[in-house]
Amino acid sequence: MVASTTSPPSCIQENQAEGSVVTKNTGRFSTSMCHCQAQKAVQEKNSPLLPEMDPTPMQGRETLKQSLSDSVPATCSSCSRPSLQNLPVELLEKIFLYSMNLALPRSSPLLGAKLSAKVTRRRVIMTAFHENWDWTLGKGEVKSHSEKDKEEVNLPVLPESEKCSEFDAEKFKKEASLQYALLSMPWANIDFILDVEQAWARKHARGRCFKRHNNWGGRFSPGEHASYAPESYHQHILQHSLGELTFDARACFEADYARALAHRIPPGSFSVGTVSEMPELTPPVVPVDLITGPWNEEQKRRLFWLARANLDQYVDPLYLGSRPVEVKLACLDAAVISAEVLDPLIVNCLMGPWLFEDLPRDAEHERLLKLVDRIDRGGEELDMDILRFVVTQLDRDCRFLEYHCSSETEYESESDWEDDVQ
């Protein structure tokens, strides 16, 4: 009996010819594969241990469907994830004012747009300077020097040691850095600053007694002497003394500015008391562009607003801190050395010991030669006084004594100055 041999089905033969290990009829895989089977098949296809084979159209569609289904949860998750950019402007502004982090509006164009409204900028300035204005904007009545002669006045002035103990140095530095950054913004012009200051006063200083006093006196114009001031200034002071005016940031500034323009004095006789009785910042922080110039009218007014912020007659008018030598030289050149017309207001606002410290000797000598040459050519008396003042500060080796400030324009001793003020 001859054993009969049966040939394999045609489908198996075809698959064997193609080197495939799966068939449609064996039941091991079906053409409609589930997601997990499709994923396993894709993994086996990519495995180097298995022979390479192309997926069927059905398998390709199932693989694509699986890929899409895998990506859907991630997309939905990202959509539901909280983002600052999705918050309403009102809530975003509160976060900004609480943190006072200027990096927030810079982190994305959308956040920058949401936090760029004028009202937001006003609130940021008010928050940054709140403690300064709250402390300096007369919580009590401010007495003039003439009134001091009649009665003893105890102003809230603390010794320097107590002042230092009352604030945290790190916090102080952080606040100064924030104020510097805000005042350096292109939108922080003098009109905007005065509007914000007035808005702050209406909100936080309503009902406070504020009386302007007439103690505008440099070393050569002490006490009540203000004959050089325009009539508008005298009327402003008179109205304050009669109690007819409440605090008006713009009116006070304009009166002080008009007086400063009329009070053309050399820097050797300039003191911060010459500038104002109404401090805004303690201490003021000056952007670099206001130090190095050139100065247009708005920058000049803003520089004066900063200079009038400090009442201490024994320190620099401006809190400039440590500055690079390049900044100091640029300031000196723009204000005096290269200036065709000297502006006493700018010179008096900026000229202080900080400007002449740690300058290179060669830079000093170069500028001394230019100053001496300009003095030899002559000019207005006030200009000559300014030039001689700068020569006196730069000439540490006393090589140009004949160009120093003359003794007629200087007080012989501190007691002489005190007697004059009294």
Short mmCIF file of C-alpha atoms in Angstrom, two decimals:
data_model
loop_
_atom_site.label_atom_id
_atom_site.label_comp_id
_atom_site.label_asym_id
_atom_site.label_seq_id
_atom_site.Cartn_x
_atom_site.Cartn_y
_atom_site.Cartn_z
CA MET A 1 0.00 0.00 0.00
CA VAL A 2 1.49 3.23 -1.05
CA ALA A 3 1.15 6.08 1.35
CA SER A 4 -0.51 9.00 -0.27
CA THR A 5 1.10 12.37 0.05
CA THR A 6 -0.97 15.48 0.21
CA SER A 7 0.36 18.78 -0.99
CA PRO A 8 -0.07 21.81 1.24
CA PRO A 9 -2.85 24.21 0.46
CA SER A 10 -2.11 26.79 -2.17
CA CYS A 11 -2.27 29.65 0.32
CA ILE A 12 0.49 28.02 2.38
CA GLN A 13 2.58 27.46 -0.70
CA GLU A 14 2.28 31.07 -1.71
CA ASN A 15 3.18 32.28 1.75
CA GLN A 16 6.09 29.90 2.00
CA ALA A 17 7.33 31.13 -1.32
CA GLU A 18 7.27 34.66 0.01
CA GLY A 19 9.05 33.58 3.22
CA SER A 20 6.10 34.63 5.43
CA VAL A 21 5.34 32.99 8.75
CA VAL A 22 1.68 34.01 8.97
CA THR A 23 -1.27 32.93 6.90
CA LYS A 24 -4.85 34.00 6.64
CA ASN A 25 -6.22 30.51 7.34
CA THR A 26 -4.13 29.30 10.24
CA GLY A 27 -6.03 31.36 12.81
CA ARG A 28 -2.81 32.58 14.42
CA PHE A 29 -3.43 36.25 13.27
CA SER A 30 -6.51 37.72 11.73
CA THR A 31 -6.64 40.49 9.23
CA SER A 32 -8.59 42.66 11.68
CA MET A 33 -5.98 42.96 14.42
CA CYS A 34 -6.60 44.60 17.80
CA HIS A 35 -4.55 47.58 18.96
CA CYS A 36 -2.22 45.59 21.15
CA GLN A 37 -1.60 43.03 18.40
CA ALA A 38 -0.89 45.78 15.92
CA GLN A 39 1.58 47.39 18.29
CA LYS A 40 3.29 44.04 18.87
CA ALA A 41 3.46 43.40 15.16
CA VAL A 42 5.08 46.78 14.59
CA GLN A 43 7.63 46.04 17.32
CA GLU A 44 8.41 42.64 15.76
CA LYS A 45 8.76 44.23 12.36
CA ASN A 46 11.32 46.69 13.72
CA SER A 47 13.22 43.97 15.58
CA PRO A 48 16.50 42.99 13.89
CA LEU A 49 15.98 39.38 14.99
CA LEU A 50 12.99 38.90 12.70
CA PRO A 51 12.92 38.99 8.93
CA GLU A 52 11.80 42.34 7.51
CA MET A 53 8.34 42.46 6.02
CA ASP A 54 6.11 45.29 4.88
CA PRO A 55 2.80 45.82 6.70
CA THR A 56 -0.36 45.20 4.81
CA PRO A 57 -2.59 48.23 4.07
CA MET A 58 -4.93 47.13 6.86
CA GLN A 59 -2.04 46.89 9.31
CA GLY A 60 -0.79 50.32 8.24
CA ARG A 61 -4.17 51.89 8.91
CA GLU A 62 -4.40 50.22 12.32
CA THR A 63 -0.88 51.39 13.19
CA LEU A 64 -1.74 54.97 12.20
CA LYS A 65 -4.93 54.79 14.25
CA GLN A 66 -2.95 53.60 17.26
CA SER A 67 -0.41 56.39 16.81
CA LEU A 68 -3.16 58.99 16.74
CA SER A 69 -4.87 57.52 19.78
CA ASP A 70 -1.57 57.65 21.68
CA SER A 71 -1.12 61.34 20.87
CA VAL A 72 -4.61 62.43 21.83
CA PRO A 73 -4.20 62.15 25.62
CA ALA A 74 -0.96 64.15 25.52
CA THR A 75 -2.60 66.91 23.49
CA CYS A 76 -5.56 67.06 25.80
CA SER A 77 -3.22 67.13 28.77
CA SER A 78 -1.31 70.10 27.37
CA CYS A 79 -4.54 71.92 26.69
CA SER A 80 -5.77 71.45 30.22
CA ARG A 81 -2.42 72.36 31.82
CA PRO A 82 -2.70 75.78 33.55
CA SER A 83 -0.72 78.62 31.94
CA LEU A 84 -0.18 82.24 32.91
CA GLN A 85 -0.90 83.25 29.34
CA ASN A 86 -4.44 81.89 29.65
CA LEU A 87 -5.27 83.90 32.77
CA PRO A 88 -7.50 86.97 32.54
CA VAL A 89 -5.70 90.31 32.56
CA GLU A 90 -7.09 91.30 35.97
CA LEU A 91 -5.70 88.20 37.67
CA LEU A 92 -2.44 88.39 35.75
CA GLU A 93 -1.95 91.99 36.87
CA LYS A 94 -2.47 91.03 40.52
CA ILE A 95 0.21 88.35 40.18
CA PHE A 96 2.55 90.89 38.59
CA LEU A 97 1.99 93.51 41.30
CA TYR A 98 2.47 90.93 44.03
CA SER A 99 5.71 89.54 42.61
CA MET A 100 7.03 92.81 41.11
CA ASN A 101 9.13 90.64 38.84
CA LEU A 102 9.88 92.56 35.64
CA ALA A 103 10.86 89.31 33.95
CA LEU A 104 7.18 88.30 33.83
CA PRO A 105 6.06 90.61 30.99
CA ARG A 106 9.30 89.87 29.17
CA SER A 107 8.80 86.11 29.27
CA SER A 108 6.49 86.03 26.24
CA PRO A 109 5.01 88.49 23.73
CA LEU A 110 1.49 87.63 24.89
CA LEU A 111 2.25 88.35 28.55
CA GLY A 112 4.03 91.53 27.55
CA ALA A 113 0.98 92.70 25.62
CA LYS A 114 -1.38 91.89 28.49
CA LEU A 115 0.77 93.76 31.03
CA SER A 116 1.54 96.82 28.90
CA ALA A 117 -1.62 98.80 29.57
CA LYS A 118 -1.05 102.31 30.91
CA VAL A 119 -3.09 101.59 34.03
CA THR A 120 -0.87 98.57 34.78
CA ARG A 121 2.28 100.65 34.40
CA ARG A 122 0.87 103.27 36.77
CA ARG A 123 0.12 100.65 39.41
CA VAL A 124 3.60 99.16 39.05
CA ILE A 125 5.26 102.55 39.63
CA MET A 126 2.98 103.24 42.61
CA THR A 127 3.86 99.87 44.13
CA ALA A 128 7.60 100.30 43.54
CA PHE A 129 7.76 103.75 45.16
CA HIS A 130 5.02 103.34 47.77
CA GLU A 131 7.29 103.04 50.79
CA ASN A 132 9.45 105.96 49.66
CA TRP A 133 6.54 108.30 49.07
CA ASP A 134 4.72 107.13 52.18
CA TRP A 135 7.73 108.03 54.30
CA THR A 136 8.65 111.30 52.61
CA LEU A 137 5.30 112.85 51.70
CA GLY A 138 4.76 114.75 54.95
CA LYS A 139 2.77 112.66 57.37
CA GLY A 140 2.95 115.75 59.56
CA GLU A 141 3.30 119.44 58.92
CA VAL A 142 6.70 120.57 57.68
CA LYS A 143 7.98 123.75 59.30
CA SER A 144 10.07 126.40 57.57
CA HIS A 145 13.30 127.78 59.01
CA SER A 146 11.60 131.04 59.96
CA GLU A 147 9.10 129.06 62.01
CA LYS A 148 11.93 127.13 63.64
CA ASP A 149 13.24 130.40 65.06
CA LYS A 150 9.93 130.92 66.86
CA GLU A 151 9.46 127.43 68.23
CA GLU A 152 11.42 124.25 68.64
CA VAL A 153 10.51 121.75 65.95
CA ASN A 154 11.27 118.06 66.19
CA LEU A 155 11.45 116.75 62.65
CA PRO A 156 11.39 112.97 62.18
CA VAL A 157 15.11 112.75 61.41
CA LEU A 158 16.92 109.76 62.83
CA PRO A 159 20.67 109.31 63.37
CA GLU A 160 22.40 107.44 60.60
CA SER A 161 23.02 104.44 62.88
CA GLU A 162 19.31 104.13 63.64
CA LYS A 163 18.40 104.58 59.99
CA CYS A 164 20.65 101.69 59.03
CA SER A 165 19.15 99.45 61.69
CA GLU A 166 15.60 100.07 60.51
CA PHE A 167 15.88 98.56 57.07
CA ASP A 168 17.27 95.41 55.60
CA ALA A 169 20.23 96.17 53.36
CA GLU A 170 19.33 93.40 50.94
CA LYS A 171 15.75 94.63 50.66
CA PHE A 172 17.01 98.17 50.20
CA LYS A 173 19.28 97.07 47.36
CA LYS A 174 16.48 95.10 45.73
CA GLU A 175 14.10 98.07 45.86
CA ALA A 176 16.74 100.39 44.41
CA SER A 177 17.38 97.94 41.58
CA LEU A 178 13.65 97.75 40.82
CA GLN A 179 13.29 101.53 40.83
CA TYR A 180 16.30 101.87 38.57
CA ALA A 181 14.83 99.38 36.09
CA LEU A 182 11.46 101.15 36.04
CA LEU A 183 12.94 104.62 35.63
CA SER A 184 14.99 103.28 32.72
CA MET A 185 11.86 102.26 30.80
CA PRO A 186 11.21 104.36 27.67
CA TRP A 187 7.66 105.12 28.82
CA ALA A 188 8.77 106.46 32.24
CA ASN A 189 8.99 110.12 31.22
CA ILE A 190 8.55 113.04 33.59
CA ASP A 191 4.88 113.62 32.74
CA PHE A 192 4.02 110.00 33.44
CA ILE A 193 5.98 110.03 36.72
CA LEU A 194 4.25 113.18 37.98
CA ASP A 195 0.83 111.79 37.09
CA VAL A 196 1.56 108.59 39.01
CA GLU A 197 2.91 110.51 41.99
CA GLN A 198 -0.26 112.59 42.12
CA ALA A 199 -2.45 109.49 41.80
CA TRP A 200 -0.55 107.90 44.68
CA ALA A 201 -1.06 111.01 46.84
CA ARG A 202 -4.81 111.02 46.16
CA LYS A 203 -5.07 107.37 47.12
CA HIS A 204 -2.66 107.06 50.03
CA ALA A 205 -1.97 110.56 51.38
CA ARG A 206 -5.44 112.09 51.43
CA GLY A 207 -5.91 114.30 54.47
CA ARG A 208 -2.24 114.54 55.31
CA CYS A 209 -1.00 117.99 56.23
CA PHE A 210 1.59 119.20 53.76
CA LYS A 211 3.08 122.66 53.90
CA ARG A 212 5.75 123.90 51.53
CA HIS A 213 8.54 125.82 53.19
CA ASN A 214 10.88 128.31 51.64
CA ASN A 215 14.19 126.80 52.70
CA TRP A 216 15.77 126.92 49.30
CA GLY A 217 19.28 128.05 50.05
CA GLY A 218 22.64 127.17 48.69
CA ARG A 219 25.75 128.33 50.51
CA PHE A 220 25.48 131.75 48.92
CA SER A 221 21.71 132.01 48.95
CA PRO A 222 20.64 130.65 52.32
CA GLY A 223 17.41 130.70 54.25
CA GLU A 224 14.53 132.78 53.00
CA HIS A 225 16.47 134.55 50.26
CA ALA A 226 14.82 133.77 46.93
CA SER A 227 14.71 137.12 45.17
CA TYR A 228 15.96 135.53 41.96
CA ALA A 229 12.98 133.15 41.78
CA PRO A 230 10.15 133.96 39.35
CA GLU A 231 6.90 135.43 40.60
CA SER A 232 5.06 132.17 39.93
CA TYR A 233 7.23 130.45 42.51
CA HIS A 234 6.51 133.07 45.18
CA GLN A 235 2.79 132.81 44.51
CA HIS A 236 2.98 129.04 44.81
CA ILE A 237 4.76 129.23 48.17
CA LEU A 238 2.35 131.89 49.42
CA GLN A 239 -0.70 129.80 48.56
CA HIS A 240 0.78 126.83 50.41
CA SER A 241 1.59 128.96 53.44
CA LEU A 242 -2.01 130.19 53.55
CA GLY A 243 -3.33 126.65 53.31
CA GLU A 244 -4.99 127.34 49.98
CA LEU A 245 -3.25 124.49 48.17
CA THR A 246 -3.11 120.78 48.76
CA PHE A 247 -0.27 118.68 47.44
CA ASP A 248 -0.03 118.91 43.66
CA ALA A 249 2.92 116.96 42.29
CA ARG A 250 3.03 118.80 38.98
CA ALA A 251 2.53 122.29 40.40
CA CYS A 252 5.22 121.76 43.03
CA PHE A 253 7.62 120.38 40.46
CA GLU A 254 7.05 123.20 37.98
CA ALA A 255 7.58 125.82 40.68
CA ASP A 256 10.82 124.19 41.82
CA TYR A 257 12.04 123.72 38.26
CA ALA A 258 11.40 127.36 37.36
CA ARG A 259 13.34 128.42 40.43
CA ALA A 260 16.23 126.07 39.67
CA LEU A 261 16.56 127.48 36.15
CA ALA A 262 16.72 130.99 37.58
CA HIS A 263 19.18 130.05 40.33
CA ARG A 264 22.37 129.98 38.28
CA ILE A 265 25.07 129.07 40.78
CA PRO A 266 28.38 127.21 40.41
CA PRO A 267 28.62 123.66 41.75
CA GLY A 268 30.96 124.72 44.54
CA SER A 269 28.08 126.58 46.17
CA PHE A 270 25.40 124.07 45.30
CA SER A 271 23.71 121.94 47.92
CA VAL A 272 20.73 119.64 47.79
CA GLY A 273 18.84 122.09 49.97
CA THR A 274 19.07 124.41 46.97
CA VAL A 275 16.88 122.12 44.97
CA SER A 276 13.74 121.24 46.85
CA GLU A 277 11.97 120.55 50.09
CA MET A 278 9.87 117.77 48.61
CA PRO A 279 11.72 114.45 48.29
CA GLU A 280 10.32 111.74 46.07
CA LEU A 281 12.86 108.97 46.40
CA THR A 282 15.12 107.97 49.24
CA PRO A 283 17.61 107.58 47.75
CA PRO A 284 17.06 108.40 44.09
CA VAL A 285 18.31 106.01 41.43
CA VAL A 286 19.54 107.44 38.16
CA PRO A 287 19.39 105.65 34.77
CA VAL A 288 22.62 105.69 32.79
CA ASP A 289 21.23 107.77 29.93
CA LEU A 290 20.51 110.60 32.39
CA ILE A 291 24.12 110.47 33.56
CA THR A 292 25.91 110.32 30.22
CA GLY A 293 23.66 112.62 28.18
CA PRO A 294 23.10 114.35 25.89
CA TRP A 295 20.01 115.79 27.55
CA ASN A 296 16.86 116.98 25.87
CA GLU A 297 14.30 119.03 27.79
CA GLU A 298 12.39 115.98 29.06
CA GLN A 299 15.57 114.27 30.27
CA LYS A 300 16.71 117.48 31.93
CA ARG A 301 13.41 117.78 33.80
CA ARG A 302 13.53 114.11 34.80
CA LEU A 303 17.10 114.51 36.04
CA PHE A 304 16.01 117.47 38.16
CA TRP A 305 13.08 115.44 39.55
CA LEU A 306 15.60 112.83 40.70
CA ALA A 307 18.08 115.37 42.06
CA ARG A 308 15.45 117.08 44.20
CA ALA A 309 14.68 113.78 45.89
CA ASN A 310 17.22 114.00 48.69
CA LEU A 311 17.40 116.62 51.42
CA ASP A 312 20.75 115.61 52.89
CA GLN A 313 23.11 118.51 52.20
CA TYR A 314 26.21 116.51 53.10
CA VAL A 315 25.97 113.77 50.50
CA ASP A 316 25.71 113.59 46.74
CA PRO A 317 22.45 114.90 45.31
CA LEU A 318 21.97 111.64 43.46
CA TYR A 319 22.36 108.09 44.68
CA LEU A 320 24.58 106.89 41.89
CA GLY A 321 26.31 104.05 43.67
CA SER A 322 29.35 102.49 42.07
CA ARG A 323 29.67 103.35 38.40
CA PRO A 324 32.15 102.16 35.77
CA VAL A 325 34.91 104.57 34.88
CA GLU A 326 33.54 104.79 31.35
CA VAL A 327 30.22 106.12 32.66
CA LYS A 328 31.93 108.74 34.82
CA LEU A 329 34.12 109.96 31.96
CA ALA A 330 31.15 110.05 29.60
CA CYS A 331 29.24 112.15 32.12
CA LEU A 332 32.14 114.52 32.63
CA ASP A 333 32.69 114.91 28.89
CA ALA A 334 29.03 115.48 28.04
CA ALA A 335 28.32 117.90 30.90
CA VAL A 336 31.52 119.96 30.83
CA ILE A 337 34.47 118.97 28.63
CA SER A 338 32.70 118.69 25.27
CA ALA A 339 29.66 120.87 26.00
CA GLU A 340 29.57 123.96 23.81
CA VAL A 341 27.20 125.64 26.27
CA LEU A 342 27.46 124.76 29.96
CA ASP A 343 24.15 124.12 31.69
CA PRO A 344 24.38 124.96 35.42
CA LEU A 345 21.32 122.88 36.24
CA ILE A 346 22.75 119.70 34.70
CA VAL A 347 26.17 120.38 36.20
CA ASN A 348 24.74 120.94 39.67
CA CYS A 349 22.55 117.85 39.46
CA LEU A 350 25.44 115.57 38.52
CA MET A 351 28.64 117.05 39.92
CA GLY A 352 29.58 115.26 43.11
CA PRO A 353 32.50 113.39 44.69
CA TRP A 354 31.36 110.15 43.02
CA LEU A 355 32.26 111.59 39.62
CA PHE A 356 35.93 112.18 40.41
CA GLU A 357 36.74 108.99 42.30
CA ASP A 358 39.04 106.30 40.86
CA LEU A 359 39.59 108.02 37.51
CA PRO A 360 42.72 106.98 35.57
CA ARG A 361 45.54 109.52 35.81
CA ASP A 362 45.98 109.76 32.05
CA ALA A 363 42.25 110.45 31.60
CA GLU A 364 42.40 113.14 34.28
CA HIS A 365 45.43 114.80 32.70
CA GLU A 366 43.87 114.76 29.23
CA ARG A 367 40.76 116.53 30.48
CA LEU A 368 42.72 118.97 32.62
CA LEU A 369 44.56 120.21 29.54
CA LYS A 370 41.27 120.81 27.74
CA LEU A 371 39.80 122.63 30.73
CA VAL A 372 42.85 124.86 31.17
CA ASP A 373 42.78 125.77 27.49
CA ARG A 374 39.10 126.67 27.72
CA ILE A 375 39.66 128.82 30.80
CA ASP A 376 42.48 130.67 29.02
CA ARG A 377 40.08 131.53 26.20
CA GLY A 378 37.75 133.19 28.69
CA GLY A 379 33.98 133.34 28.87
CA GLU A 380 31.07 134.12 31.17
CA GLU A 381 31.80 134.28 34.86
CA LEU A 382 29.50 131.37 35.73
CA ASP A 383 31.10 129.20 33.04
CA MET A 384 34.55 130.01 34.40
CA ASP A 385 33.41 129.09 37.91
CA ILE A 386 32.15 125.72 36.68
CA LEU A 387 35.37 125.00 34.77
CA ARG A 388 37.55 125.97 37.72
CA PHE A 389 35.48 123.77 40.01
CA VAL A 390 36.09 120.75 37.77
CA VAL A 391 39.82 121.55 37.52
CA THR A 392 40.01 121.68 41.32
CA GLN A 393 38.42 118.24 41.58
CA LEU A 394 40.59 116.62 38.89
CA ASP A 395 43.95 118.18 39.77
CA ARG A 396 44.96 115.86 42.59
CA ASP A 397 48.65 116.65 42.12
CA CYS A 398 48.03 120.41 42.23
CA ARG A 399 49.83 121.06 38.96
CA PHE A 400 47.32 123.71 37.86
CA LEU A 401 46.78 125.67 41.06
CA GLU A 402 46.31 128.95 39.20
CA TYR A 403 43.22 127.42 37.57
CA HIS A 404 41.61 126.22 40.77
CA CYS A 405 38.56 127.83 42.34
CA SER A 406 39.52 131.20 43.76
CA SER A 407 39.30 131.72 47.49
CA GLU A 408 36.60 134.33 46.90
CA THR A 409 34.17 131.62 45.80
CA GLU A 410 34.83 129.26 48.68
CA TYR A 411 34.11 129.34 52.38
CA GLU A 412 37.17 129.21 54.59
CA SER A 413 35.57 126.80 57.05
CA GLU A 414 32.44 124.89 57.79
CA SER A 415 31.66 127.27 60.67
CA ASP A 416 31.51 130.20 58.24
CA TRP A 417 28.90 128.36 56.21
CA GLU A 418 26.89 127.50 59.30
CA ASP A 419 26.95 131.15 60.41
CA ASP A 420 25.75 132.23 56.97
CA VAL A 421 22.87 129.79 56.99
CA GLN A 422 21.79 130.98 60.42
#
